[in-house]
mmCIF file of C-alpha atoms and ligand atoms in Angstrom:
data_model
loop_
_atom_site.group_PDB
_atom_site.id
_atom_site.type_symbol
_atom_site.label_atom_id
_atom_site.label_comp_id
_atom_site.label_asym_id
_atom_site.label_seq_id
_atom_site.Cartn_x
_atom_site.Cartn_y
_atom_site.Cartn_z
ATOM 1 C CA UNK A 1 61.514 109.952 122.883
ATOM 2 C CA UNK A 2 62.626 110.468 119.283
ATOM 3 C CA UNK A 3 66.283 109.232 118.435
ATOM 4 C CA UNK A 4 67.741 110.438 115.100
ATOM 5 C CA UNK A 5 68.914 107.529 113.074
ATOM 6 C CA UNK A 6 71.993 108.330 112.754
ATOM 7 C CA UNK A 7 72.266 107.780 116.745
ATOM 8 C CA UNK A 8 70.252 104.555 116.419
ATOM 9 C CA UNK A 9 72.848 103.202 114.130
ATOM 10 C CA UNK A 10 76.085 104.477 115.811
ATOM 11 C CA UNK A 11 74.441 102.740 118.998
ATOM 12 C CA UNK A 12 74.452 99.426 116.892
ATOM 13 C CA UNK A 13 77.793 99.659 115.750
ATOM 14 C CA UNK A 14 79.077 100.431 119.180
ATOM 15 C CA UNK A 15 77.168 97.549 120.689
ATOM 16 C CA UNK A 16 78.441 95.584 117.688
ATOM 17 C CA UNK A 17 81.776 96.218 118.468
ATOM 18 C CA UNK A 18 81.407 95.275 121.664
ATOM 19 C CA UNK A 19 79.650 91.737 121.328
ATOM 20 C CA UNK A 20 82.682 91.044 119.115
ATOM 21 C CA UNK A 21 85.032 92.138 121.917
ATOM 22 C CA UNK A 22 83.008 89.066 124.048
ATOM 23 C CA UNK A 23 83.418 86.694 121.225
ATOM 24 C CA UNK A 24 86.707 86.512 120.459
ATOM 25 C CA UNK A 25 87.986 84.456 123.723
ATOM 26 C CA UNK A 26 88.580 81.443 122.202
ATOM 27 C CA UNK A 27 89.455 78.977 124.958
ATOM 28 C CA UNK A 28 86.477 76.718 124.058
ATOM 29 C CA UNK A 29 86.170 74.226 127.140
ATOM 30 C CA UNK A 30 85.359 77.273 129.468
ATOM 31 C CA UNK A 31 82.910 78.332 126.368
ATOM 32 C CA UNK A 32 79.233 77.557 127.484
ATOM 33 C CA UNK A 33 77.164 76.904 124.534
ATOM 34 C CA UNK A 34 74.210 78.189 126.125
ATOM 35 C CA UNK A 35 75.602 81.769 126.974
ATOM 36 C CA UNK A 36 74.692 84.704 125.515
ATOM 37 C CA UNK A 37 78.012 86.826 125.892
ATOM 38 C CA UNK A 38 76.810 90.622 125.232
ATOM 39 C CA UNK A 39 72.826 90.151 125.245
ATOM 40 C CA UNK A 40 71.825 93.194 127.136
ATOM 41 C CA UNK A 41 69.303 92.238 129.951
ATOM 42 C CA UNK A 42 65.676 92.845 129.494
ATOM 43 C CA UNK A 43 63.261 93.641 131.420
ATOM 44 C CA UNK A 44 60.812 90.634 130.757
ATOM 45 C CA UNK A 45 61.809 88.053 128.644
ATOM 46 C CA UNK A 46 61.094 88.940 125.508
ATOM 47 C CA UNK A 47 64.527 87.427 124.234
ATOM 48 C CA UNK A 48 63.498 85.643 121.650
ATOM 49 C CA UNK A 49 61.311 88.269 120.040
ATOM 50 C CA UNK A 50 63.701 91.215 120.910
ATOM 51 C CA UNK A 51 66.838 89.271 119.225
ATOM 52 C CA UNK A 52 64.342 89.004 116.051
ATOM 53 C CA UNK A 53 63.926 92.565 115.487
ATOM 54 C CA UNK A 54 67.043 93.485 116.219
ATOM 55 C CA UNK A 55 68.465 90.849 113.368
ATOM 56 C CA UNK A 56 66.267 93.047 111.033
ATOM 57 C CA UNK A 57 67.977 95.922 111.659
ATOM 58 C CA UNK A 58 71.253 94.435 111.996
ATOM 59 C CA UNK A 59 70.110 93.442 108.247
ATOM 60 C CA UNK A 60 69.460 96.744 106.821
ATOM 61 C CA UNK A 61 72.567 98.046 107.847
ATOM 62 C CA UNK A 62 75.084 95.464 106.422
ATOM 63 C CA UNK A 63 73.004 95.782 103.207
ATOM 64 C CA UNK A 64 73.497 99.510 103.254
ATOM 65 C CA UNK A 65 77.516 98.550 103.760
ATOM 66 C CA UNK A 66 77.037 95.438 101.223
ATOM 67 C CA UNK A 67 75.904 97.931 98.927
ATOM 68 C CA UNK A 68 79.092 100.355 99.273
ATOM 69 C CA UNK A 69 81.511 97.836 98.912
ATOM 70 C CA UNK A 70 79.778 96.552 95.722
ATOM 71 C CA UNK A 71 79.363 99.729 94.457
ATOM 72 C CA UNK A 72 83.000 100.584 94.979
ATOM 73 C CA UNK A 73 84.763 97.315 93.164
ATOM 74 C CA UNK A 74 82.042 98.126 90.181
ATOM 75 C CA UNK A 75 83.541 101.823 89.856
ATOM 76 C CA UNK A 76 86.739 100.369 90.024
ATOM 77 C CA UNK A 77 87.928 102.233 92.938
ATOM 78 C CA UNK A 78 88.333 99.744 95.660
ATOM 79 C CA UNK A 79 89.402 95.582 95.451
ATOM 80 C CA UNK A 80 88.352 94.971 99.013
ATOM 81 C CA UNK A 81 85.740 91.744 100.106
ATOM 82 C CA UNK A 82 84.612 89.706 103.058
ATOM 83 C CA UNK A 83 84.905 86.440 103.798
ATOM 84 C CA UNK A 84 82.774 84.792 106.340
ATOM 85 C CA UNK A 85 83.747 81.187 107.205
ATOM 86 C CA UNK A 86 81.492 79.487 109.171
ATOM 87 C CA UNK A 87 82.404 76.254 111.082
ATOM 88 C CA UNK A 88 80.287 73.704 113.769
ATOM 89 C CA UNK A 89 79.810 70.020 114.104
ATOM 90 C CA UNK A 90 77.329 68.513 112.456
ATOM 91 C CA UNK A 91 73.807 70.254 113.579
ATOM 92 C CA UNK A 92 75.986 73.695 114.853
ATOM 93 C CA UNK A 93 73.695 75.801 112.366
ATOM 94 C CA UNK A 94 75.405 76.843 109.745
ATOM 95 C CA UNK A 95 72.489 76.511 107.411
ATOM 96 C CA UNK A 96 70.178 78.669 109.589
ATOM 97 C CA UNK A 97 72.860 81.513 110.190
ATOM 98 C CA UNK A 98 73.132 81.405 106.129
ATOM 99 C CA UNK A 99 69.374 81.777 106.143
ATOM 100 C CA UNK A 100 68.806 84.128 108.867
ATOM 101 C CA UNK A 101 71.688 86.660 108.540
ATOM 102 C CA UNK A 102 73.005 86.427 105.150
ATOM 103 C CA UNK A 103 69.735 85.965 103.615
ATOM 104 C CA UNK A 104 69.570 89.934 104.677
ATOM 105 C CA UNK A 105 71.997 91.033 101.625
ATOM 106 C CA UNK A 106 71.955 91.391 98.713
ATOM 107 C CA UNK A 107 71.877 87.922 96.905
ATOM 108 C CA UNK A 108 73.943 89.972 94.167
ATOM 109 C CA UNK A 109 76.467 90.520 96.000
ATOM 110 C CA UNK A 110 76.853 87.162 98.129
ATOM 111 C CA UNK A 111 78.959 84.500 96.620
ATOM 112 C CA UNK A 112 78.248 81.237 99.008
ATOM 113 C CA UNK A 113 80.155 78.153 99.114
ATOM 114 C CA UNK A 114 79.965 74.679 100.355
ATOM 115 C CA UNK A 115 83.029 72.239 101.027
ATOM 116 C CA UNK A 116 81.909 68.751 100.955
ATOM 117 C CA UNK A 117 84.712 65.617 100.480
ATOM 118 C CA UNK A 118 87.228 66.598 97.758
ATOM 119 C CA UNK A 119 86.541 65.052 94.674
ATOM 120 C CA UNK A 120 89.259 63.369 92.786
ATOM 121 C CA UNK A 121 90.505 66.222 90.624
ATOM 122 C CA UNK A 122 90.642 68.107 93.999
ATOM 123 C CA UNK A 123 92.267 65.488 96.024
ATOM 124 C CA UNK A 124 95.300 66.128 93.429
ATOM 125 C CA UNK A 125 95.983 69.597 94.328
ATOM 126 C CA UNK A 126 97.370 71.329 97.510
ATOM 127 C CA UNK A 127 93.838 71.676 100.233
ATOM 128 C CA UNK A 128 94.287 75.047 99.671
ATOM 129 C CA UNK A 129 93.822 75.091 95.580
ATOM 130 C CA UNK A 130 90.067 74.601 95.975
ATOM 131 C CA UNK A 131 90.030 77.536 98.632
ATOM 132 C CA UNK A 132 91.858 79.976 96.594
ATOM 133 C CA UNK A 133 89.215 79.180 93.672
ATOM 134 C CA UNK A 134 86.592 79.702 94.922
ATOM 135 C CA UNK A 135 87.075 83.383 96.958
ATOM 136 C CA UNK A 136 84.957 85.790 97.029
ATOM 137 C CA UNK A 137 85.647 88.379 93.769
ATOM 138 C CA UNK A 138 86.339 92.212 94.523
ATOM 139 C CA UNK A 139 83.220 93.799 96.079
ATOM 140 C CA UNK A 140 81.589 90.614 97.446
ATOM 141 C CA UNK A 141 81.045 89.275 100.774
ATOM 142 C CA UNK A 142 81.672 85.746 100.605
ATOM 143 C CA UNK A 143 80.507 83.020 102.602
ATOM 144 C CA UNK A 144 82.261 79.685 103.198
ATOM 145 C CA UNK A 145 79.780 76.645 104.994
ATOM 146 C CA UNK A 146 82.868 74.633 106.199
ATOM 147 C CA UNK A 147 86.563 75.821 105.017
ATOM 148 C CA UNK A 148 89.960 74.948 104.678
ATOM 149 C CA UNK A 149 89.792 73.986 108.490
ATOM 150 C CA UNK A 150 88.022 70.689 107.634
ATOM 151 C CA UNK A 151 91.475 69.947 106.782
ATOM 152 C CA UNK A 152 92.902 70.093 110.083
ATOM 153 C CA UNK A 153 89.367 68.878 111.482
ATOM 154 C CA UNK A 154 87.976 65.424 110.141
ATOM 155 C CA UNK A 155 90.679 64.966 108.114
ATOM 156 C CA UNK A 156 92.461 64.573 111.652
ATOM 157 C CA UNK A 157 89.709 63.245 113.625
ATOM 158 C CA UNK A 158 89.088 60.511 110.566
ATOM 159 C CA UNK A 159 92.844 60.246 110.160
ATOM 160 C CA UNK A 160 92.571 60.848 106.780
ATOM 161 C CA UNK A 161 96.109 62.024 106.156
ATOM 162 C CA UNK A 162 99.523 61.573 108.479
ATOM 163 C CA UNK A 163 99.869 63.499 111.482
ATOM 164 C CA UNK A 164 102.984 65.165 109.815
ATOM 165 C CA UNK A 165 100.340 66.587 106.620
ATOM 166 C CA UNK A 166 97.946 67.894 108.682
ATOM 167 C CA UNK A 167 100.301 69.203 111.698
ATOM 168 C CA UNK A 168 101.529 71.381 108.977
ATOM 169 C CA UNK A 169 98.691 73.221 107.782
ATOM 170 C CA UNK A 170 98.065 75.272 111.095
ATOM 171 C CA UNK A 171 100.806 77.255 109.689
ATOM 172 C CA UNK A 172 100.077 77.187 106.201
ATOM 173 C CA UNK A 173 96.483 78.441 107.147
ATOM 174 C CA UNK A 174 98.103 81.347 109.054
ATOM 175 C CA UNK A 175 100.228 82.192 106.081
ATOM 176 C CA UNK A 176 97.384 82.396 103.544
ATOM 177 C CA UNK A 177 95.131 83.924 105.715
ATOM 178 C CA UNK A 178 97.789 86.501 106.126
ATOM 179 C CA UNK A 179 98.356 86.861 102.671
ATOM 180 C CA UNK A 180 94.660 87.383 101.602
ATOM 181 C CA UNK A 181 93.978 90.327 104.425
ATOM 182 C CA UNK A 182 97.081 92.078 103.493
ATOM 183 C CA UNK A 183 95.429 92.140 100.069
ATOM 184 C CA UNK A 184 92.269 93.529 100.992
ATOM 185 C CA UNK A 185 90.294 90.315 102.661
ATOM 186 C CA UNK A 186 88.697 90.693 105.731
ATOM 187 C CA UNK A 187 88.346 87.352 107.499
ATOM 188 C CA UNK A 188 85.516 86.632 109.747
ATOM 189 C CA UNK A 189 86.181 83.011 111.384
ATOM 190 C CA UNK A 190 82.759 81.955 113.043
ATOM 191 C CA UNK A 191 82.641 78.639 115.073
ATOM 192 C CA UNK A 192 79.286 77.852 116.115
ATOM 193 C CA UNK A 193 79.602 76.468 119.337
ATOM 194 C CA UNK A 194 76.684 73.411 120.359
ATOM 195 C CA UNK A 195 76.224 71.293 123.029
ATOM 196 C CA UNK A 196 76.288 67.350 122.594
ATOM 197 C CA UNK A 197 73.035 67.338 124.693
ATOM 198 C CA UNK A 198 71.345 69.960 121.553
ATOM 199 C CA UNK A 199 73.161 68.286 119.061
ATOM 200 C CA UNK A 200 71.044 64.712 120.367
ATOM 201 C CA UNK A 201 67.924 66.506 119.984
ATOM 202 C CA UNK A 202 68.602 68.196 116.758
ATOM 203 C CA UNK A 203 69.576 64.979 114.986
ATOM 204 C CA UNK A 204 66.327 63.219 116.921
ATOM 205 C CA UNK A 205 64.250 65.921 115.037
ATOM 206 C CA UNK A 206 65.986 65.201 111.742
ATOM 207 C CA UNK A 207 65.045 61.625 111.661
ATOM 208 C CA UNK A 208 61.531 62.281 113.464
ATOM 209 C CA UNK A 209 60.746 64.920 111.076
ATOM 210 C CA UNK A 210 60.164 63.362 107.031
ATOM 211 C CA UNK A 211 60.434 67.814 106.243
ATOM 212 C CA UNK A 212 63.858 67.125 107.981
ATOM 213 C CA UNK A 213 64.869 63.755 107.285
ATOM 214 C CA UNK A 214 66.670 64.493 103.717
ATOM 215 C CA UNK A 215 69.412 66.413 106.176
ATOM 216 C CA UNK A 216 70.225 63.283 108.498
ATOM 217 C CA UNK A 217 73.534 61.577 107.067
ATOM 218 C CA UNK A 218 74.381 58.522 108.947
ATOM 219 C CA UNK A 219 78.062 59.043 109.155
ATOM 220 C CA UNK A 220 77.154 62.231 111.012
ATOM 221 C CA UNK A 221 76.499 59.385 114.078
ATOM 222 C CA UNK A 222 80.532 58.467 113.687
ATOM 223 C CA UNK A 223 81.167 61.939 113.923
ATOM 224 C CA UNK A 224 78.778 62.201 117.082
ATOM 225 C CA UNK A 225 81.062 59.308 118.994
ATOM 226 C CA UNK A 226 84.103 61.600 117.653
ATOM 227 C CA UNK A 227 82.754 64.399 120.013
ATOM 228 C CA UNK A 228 86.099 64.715 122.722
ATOM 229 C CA UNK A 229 88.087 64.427 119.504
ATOM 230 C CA UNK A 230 86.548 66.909 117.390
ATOM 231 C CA UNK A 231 86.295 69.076 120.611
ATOM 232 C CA UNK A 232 90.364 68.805 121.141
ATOM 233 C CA UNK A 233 90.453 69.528 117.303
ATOM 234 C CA UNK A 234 88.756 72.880 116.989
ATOM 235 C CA UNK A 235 90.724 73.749 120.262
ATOM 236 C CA UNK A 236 93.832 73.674 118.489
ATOM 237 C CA UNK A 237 92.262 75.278 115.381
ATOM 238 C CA UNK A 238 91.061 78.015 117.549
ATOM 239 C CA UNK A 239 94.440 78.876 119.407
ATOM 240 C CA UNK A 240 96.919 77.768 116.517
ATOM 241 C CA UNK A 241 94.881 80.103 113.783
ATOM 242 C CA UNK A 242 93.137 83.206 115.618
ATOM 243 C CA UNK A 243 95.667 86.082 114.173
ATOM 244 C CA UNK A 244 95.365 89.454 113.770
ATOM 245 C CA UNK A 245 94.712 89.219 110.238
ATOM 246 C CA UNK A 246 92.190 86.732 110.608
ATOM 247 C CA UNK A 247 90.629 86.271 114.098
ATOM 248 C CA UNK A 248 88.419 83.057 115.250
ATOM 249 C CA UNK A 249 85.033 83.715 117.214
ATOM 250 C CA UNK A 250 83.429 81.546 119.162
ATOM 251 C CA UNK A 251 79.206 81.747 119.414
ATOM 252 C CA UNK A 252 77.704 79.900 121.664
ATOM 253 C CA UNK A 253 74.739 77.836 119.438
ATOM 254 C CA UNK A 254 72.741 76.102 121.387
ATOM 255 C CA UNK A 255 70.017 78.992 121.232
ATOM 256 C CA UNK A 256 69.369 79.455 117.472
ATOM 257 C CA UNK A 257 68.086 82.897 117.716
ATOM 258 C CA UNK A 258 71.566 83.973 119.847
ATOM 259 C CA UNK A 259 73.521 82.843 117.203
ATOM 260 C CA UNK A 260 71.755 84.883 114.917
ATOM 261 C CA UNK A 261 72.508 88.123 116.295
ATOM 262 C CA UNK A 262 75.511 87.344 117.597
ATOM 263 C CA UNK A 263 76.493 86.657 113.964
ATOM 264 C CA UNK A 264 74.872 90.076 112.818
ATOM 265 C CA UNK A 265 76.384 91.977 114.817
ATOM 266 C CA UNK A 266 80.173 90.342 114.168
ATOM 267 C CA UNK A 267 79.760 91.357 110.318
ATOM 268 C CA UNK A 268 78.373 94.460 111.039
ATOM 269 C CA UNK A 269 81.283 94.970 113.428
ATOM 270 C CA UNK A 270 83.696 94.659 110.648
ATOM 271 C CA UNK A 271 81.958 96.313 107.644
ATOM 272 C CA UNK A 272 81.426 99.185 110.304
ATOM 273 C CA UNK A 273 85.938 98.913 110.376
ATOM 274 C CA UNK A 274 85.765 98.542 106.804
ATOM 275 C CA UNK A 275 84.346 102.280 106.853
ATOM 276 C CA UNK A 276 82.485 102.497 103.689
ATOM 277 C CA UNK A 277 80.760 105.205 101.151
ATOM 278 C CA UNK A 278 79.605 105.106 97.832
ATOM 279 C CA UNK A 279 82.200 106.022 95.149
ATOM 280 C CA UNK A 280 82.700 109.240 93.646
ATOM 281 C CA UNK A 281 81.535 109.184 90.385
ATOM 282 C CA UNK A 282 82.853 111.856 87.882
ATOM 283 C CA UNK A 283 80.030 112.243 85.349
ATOM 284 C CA UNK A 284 79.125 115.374 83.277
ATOM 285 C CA UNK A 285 75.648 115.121 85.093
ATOM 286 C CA UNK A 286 74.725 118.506 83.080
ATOM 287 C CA UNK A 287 75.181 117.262 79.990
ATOM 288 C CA UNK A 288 74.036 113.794 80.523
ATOM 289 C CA UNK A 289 70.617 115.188 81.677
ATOM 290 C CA UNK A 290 70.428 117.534 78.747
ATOM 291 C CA UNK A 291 71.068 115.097 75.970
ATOM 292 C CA UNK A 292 68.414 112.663 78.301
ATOM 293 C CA UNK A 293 65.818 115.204 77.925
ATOM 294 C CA UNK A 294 66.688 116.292 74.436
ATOM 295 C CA UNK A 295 65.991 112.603 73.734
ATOM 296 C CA UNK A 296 62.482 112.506 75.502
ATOM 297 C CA UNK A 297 61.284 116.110 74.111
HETATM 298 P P1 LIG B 1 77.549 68.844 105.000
HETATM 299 O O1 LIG B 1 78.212 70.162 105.396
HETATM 300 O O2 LIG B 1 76.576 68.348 106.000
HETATM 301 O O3 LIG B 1 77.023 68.900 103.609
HETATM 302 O O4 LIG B 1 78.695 67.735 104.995
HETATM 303 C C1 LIG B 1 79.854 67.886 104.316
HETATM 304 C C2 LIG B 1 80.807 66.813 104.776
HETATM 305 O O5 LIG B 1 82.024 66.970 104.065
HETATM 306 C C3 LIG B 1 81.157 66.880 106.243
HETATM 307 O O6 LIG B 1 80.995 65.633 106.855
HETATM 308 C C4 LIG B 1 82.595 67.303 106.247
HETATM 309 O O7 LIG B 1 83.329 66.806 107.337
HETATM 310 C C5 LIG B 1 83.085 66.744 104.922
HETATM 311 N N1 LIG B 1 84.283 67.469 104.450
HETATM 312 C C6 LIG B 1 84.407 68.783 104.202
HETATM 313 N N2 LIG B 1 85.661 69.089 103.845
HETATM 314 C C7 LIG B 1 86.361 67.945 103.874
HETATM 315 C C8 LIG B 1 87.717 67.609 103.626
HETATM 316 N N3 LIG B 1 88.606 68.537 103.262
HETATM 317 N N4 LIG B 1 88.084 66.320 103.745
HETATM 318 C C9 LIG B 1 87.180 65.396 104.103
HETATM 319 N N5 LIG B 1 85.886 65.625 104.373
HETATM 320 C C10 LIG B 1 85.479 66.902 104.263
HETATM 321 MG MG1 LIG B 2 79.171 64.936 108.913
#
């Protein structure tokens, strides 16, 4: 049975849509990090395999949309970007997602960032100076690997500032946030969701592995004994900061090649909203191709 294309990729926006719909319940404790909210059941169970191929596809259409919106801030015509944040503890899988899903653009028009400790010249500023430097420019879908919410994370799990700073910056995060879409950002929050029991076994093969071992940090162990804490702390990130402007999902991480679609098919989900086409380009195309050939005769 022949489908056109056009059908196959209206059926993976709608599905899309609808994964997203399943994702954004954000009341983590009742979260399983094994689920697989919106997998469609298969006859055998080719999971694994199926959730592969459908990634690639997932791929080729947010680099058709990557390409759009790239195309459009270069002809001047349209200031909007992405911004994909991506949160977990230590082990969640932020790496691999980067790998697998954004590693389907176009490098050209990724801009990726990492938020380690502040350093000193950072530590001066407001939390969110180092944030606002580093967004994504016009055309771009950016990609944060830990955010602005490590502020109201381990700085609170560590107690590295007052309760009174960091109580604060729920609200200051909703009020940037806000500020950003309403000029053209649109804000995909991502917490990948593990289990303590998968986190144990991926820091076992960190430290067993020597491919692996460069990745084990052993302050990652203090955050490990931090679990309930961390746990209560992207609760309240979750239900303080999912907004309109800038909602929060929760994927459940614990099977890598889940996450993986389920991240595909959020950015597709919103680059479908973002509903792009290539710019209209006024050229004298006539002309151009005469003077072209002239040149060549
Ligand atoms: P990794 O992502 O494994 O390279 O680790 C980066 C580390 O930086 C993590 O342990 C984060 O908790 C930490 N980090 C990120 N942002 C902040 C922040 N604003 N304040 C303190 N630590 C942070
Ligand atoms: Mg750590």
């Amino acid at each position: 049975m022949g489908e056109s294309p056009g059908q196959a990729e209206r059926q993976l926006i709608d599905r899309a849509r609808s994964v997203r719909r399943r994702l954004s319940k954000v009341d983590l404790p009742r979260i399983d990090p094994a689920a697989t909210p919106g997998l469609p059941r298969l006859a055998d169970d080719g999971h694994k395999e199926w959730s592969r191929d459908q990634v690639r596809r997932l791929g080729v259409l947010l680099a058709e949309r990557q390409n759009c919106l790239y195309a459009r801030a270069k002809a001047g015509v349209d200031r909007r970007r992405v911004l994909l944040v991506l949160q977990a503890l230590d082990c969640g899988g932020k790496d691999g997602t980067i790998r697998s899903v954004v590693g389907a653009l176009d490098p050209l028009g990724v801009q990726q960032r990492a938020f380690g400790p502040p350093t000193e010249e950072e530590r001066a500023q407001h939390f969110l100076w180092r944030i606002s430097r580093d967004l994504p420019p016009a055309g771009f879908i950016g990609v944060f690997n830990r955010s602005h919410y490590e502020d109201v994370l381990v700085v609170r799990v560590r107690g590295l500032a007052p309760e009174k700073v960091w109580h604060r910056r729920y609200d200051e995060i909703n009020a940037f946030e806000a500020a950003l879409a309403a000029d053209g950002v649109t804000i995909i929050k991502v917490m990948l969701h593990i289990s303590r029991a998968e986190q144990g076994v991926r820091l076992l093969a960190r430290l067993d592995d020597p491919i692996k071992r460069w990745k084990f940090n052993p302050a990652d162990l203090d955050d490990r004994q931090r679990w309930d804490e961390y746990q209560r702390a992207y609760g309240d990130v979750l239900t303080r900061c999912s907004t309109t402007a800038a909602p929060w999902y929760v994927v459940p991480a614990d099977r890598k090649w889940y996450r993986n679609w389920a991240v595909a098919n959020l950015l597709l989900a919103h680059l479908a909203d973002l509903d792009l086409s290539y710019p209209e380009v006024d050229l004298p195309v006539e002309e151009l191709r005469a003077r072209l050939e002239a040149n060549n005769g």
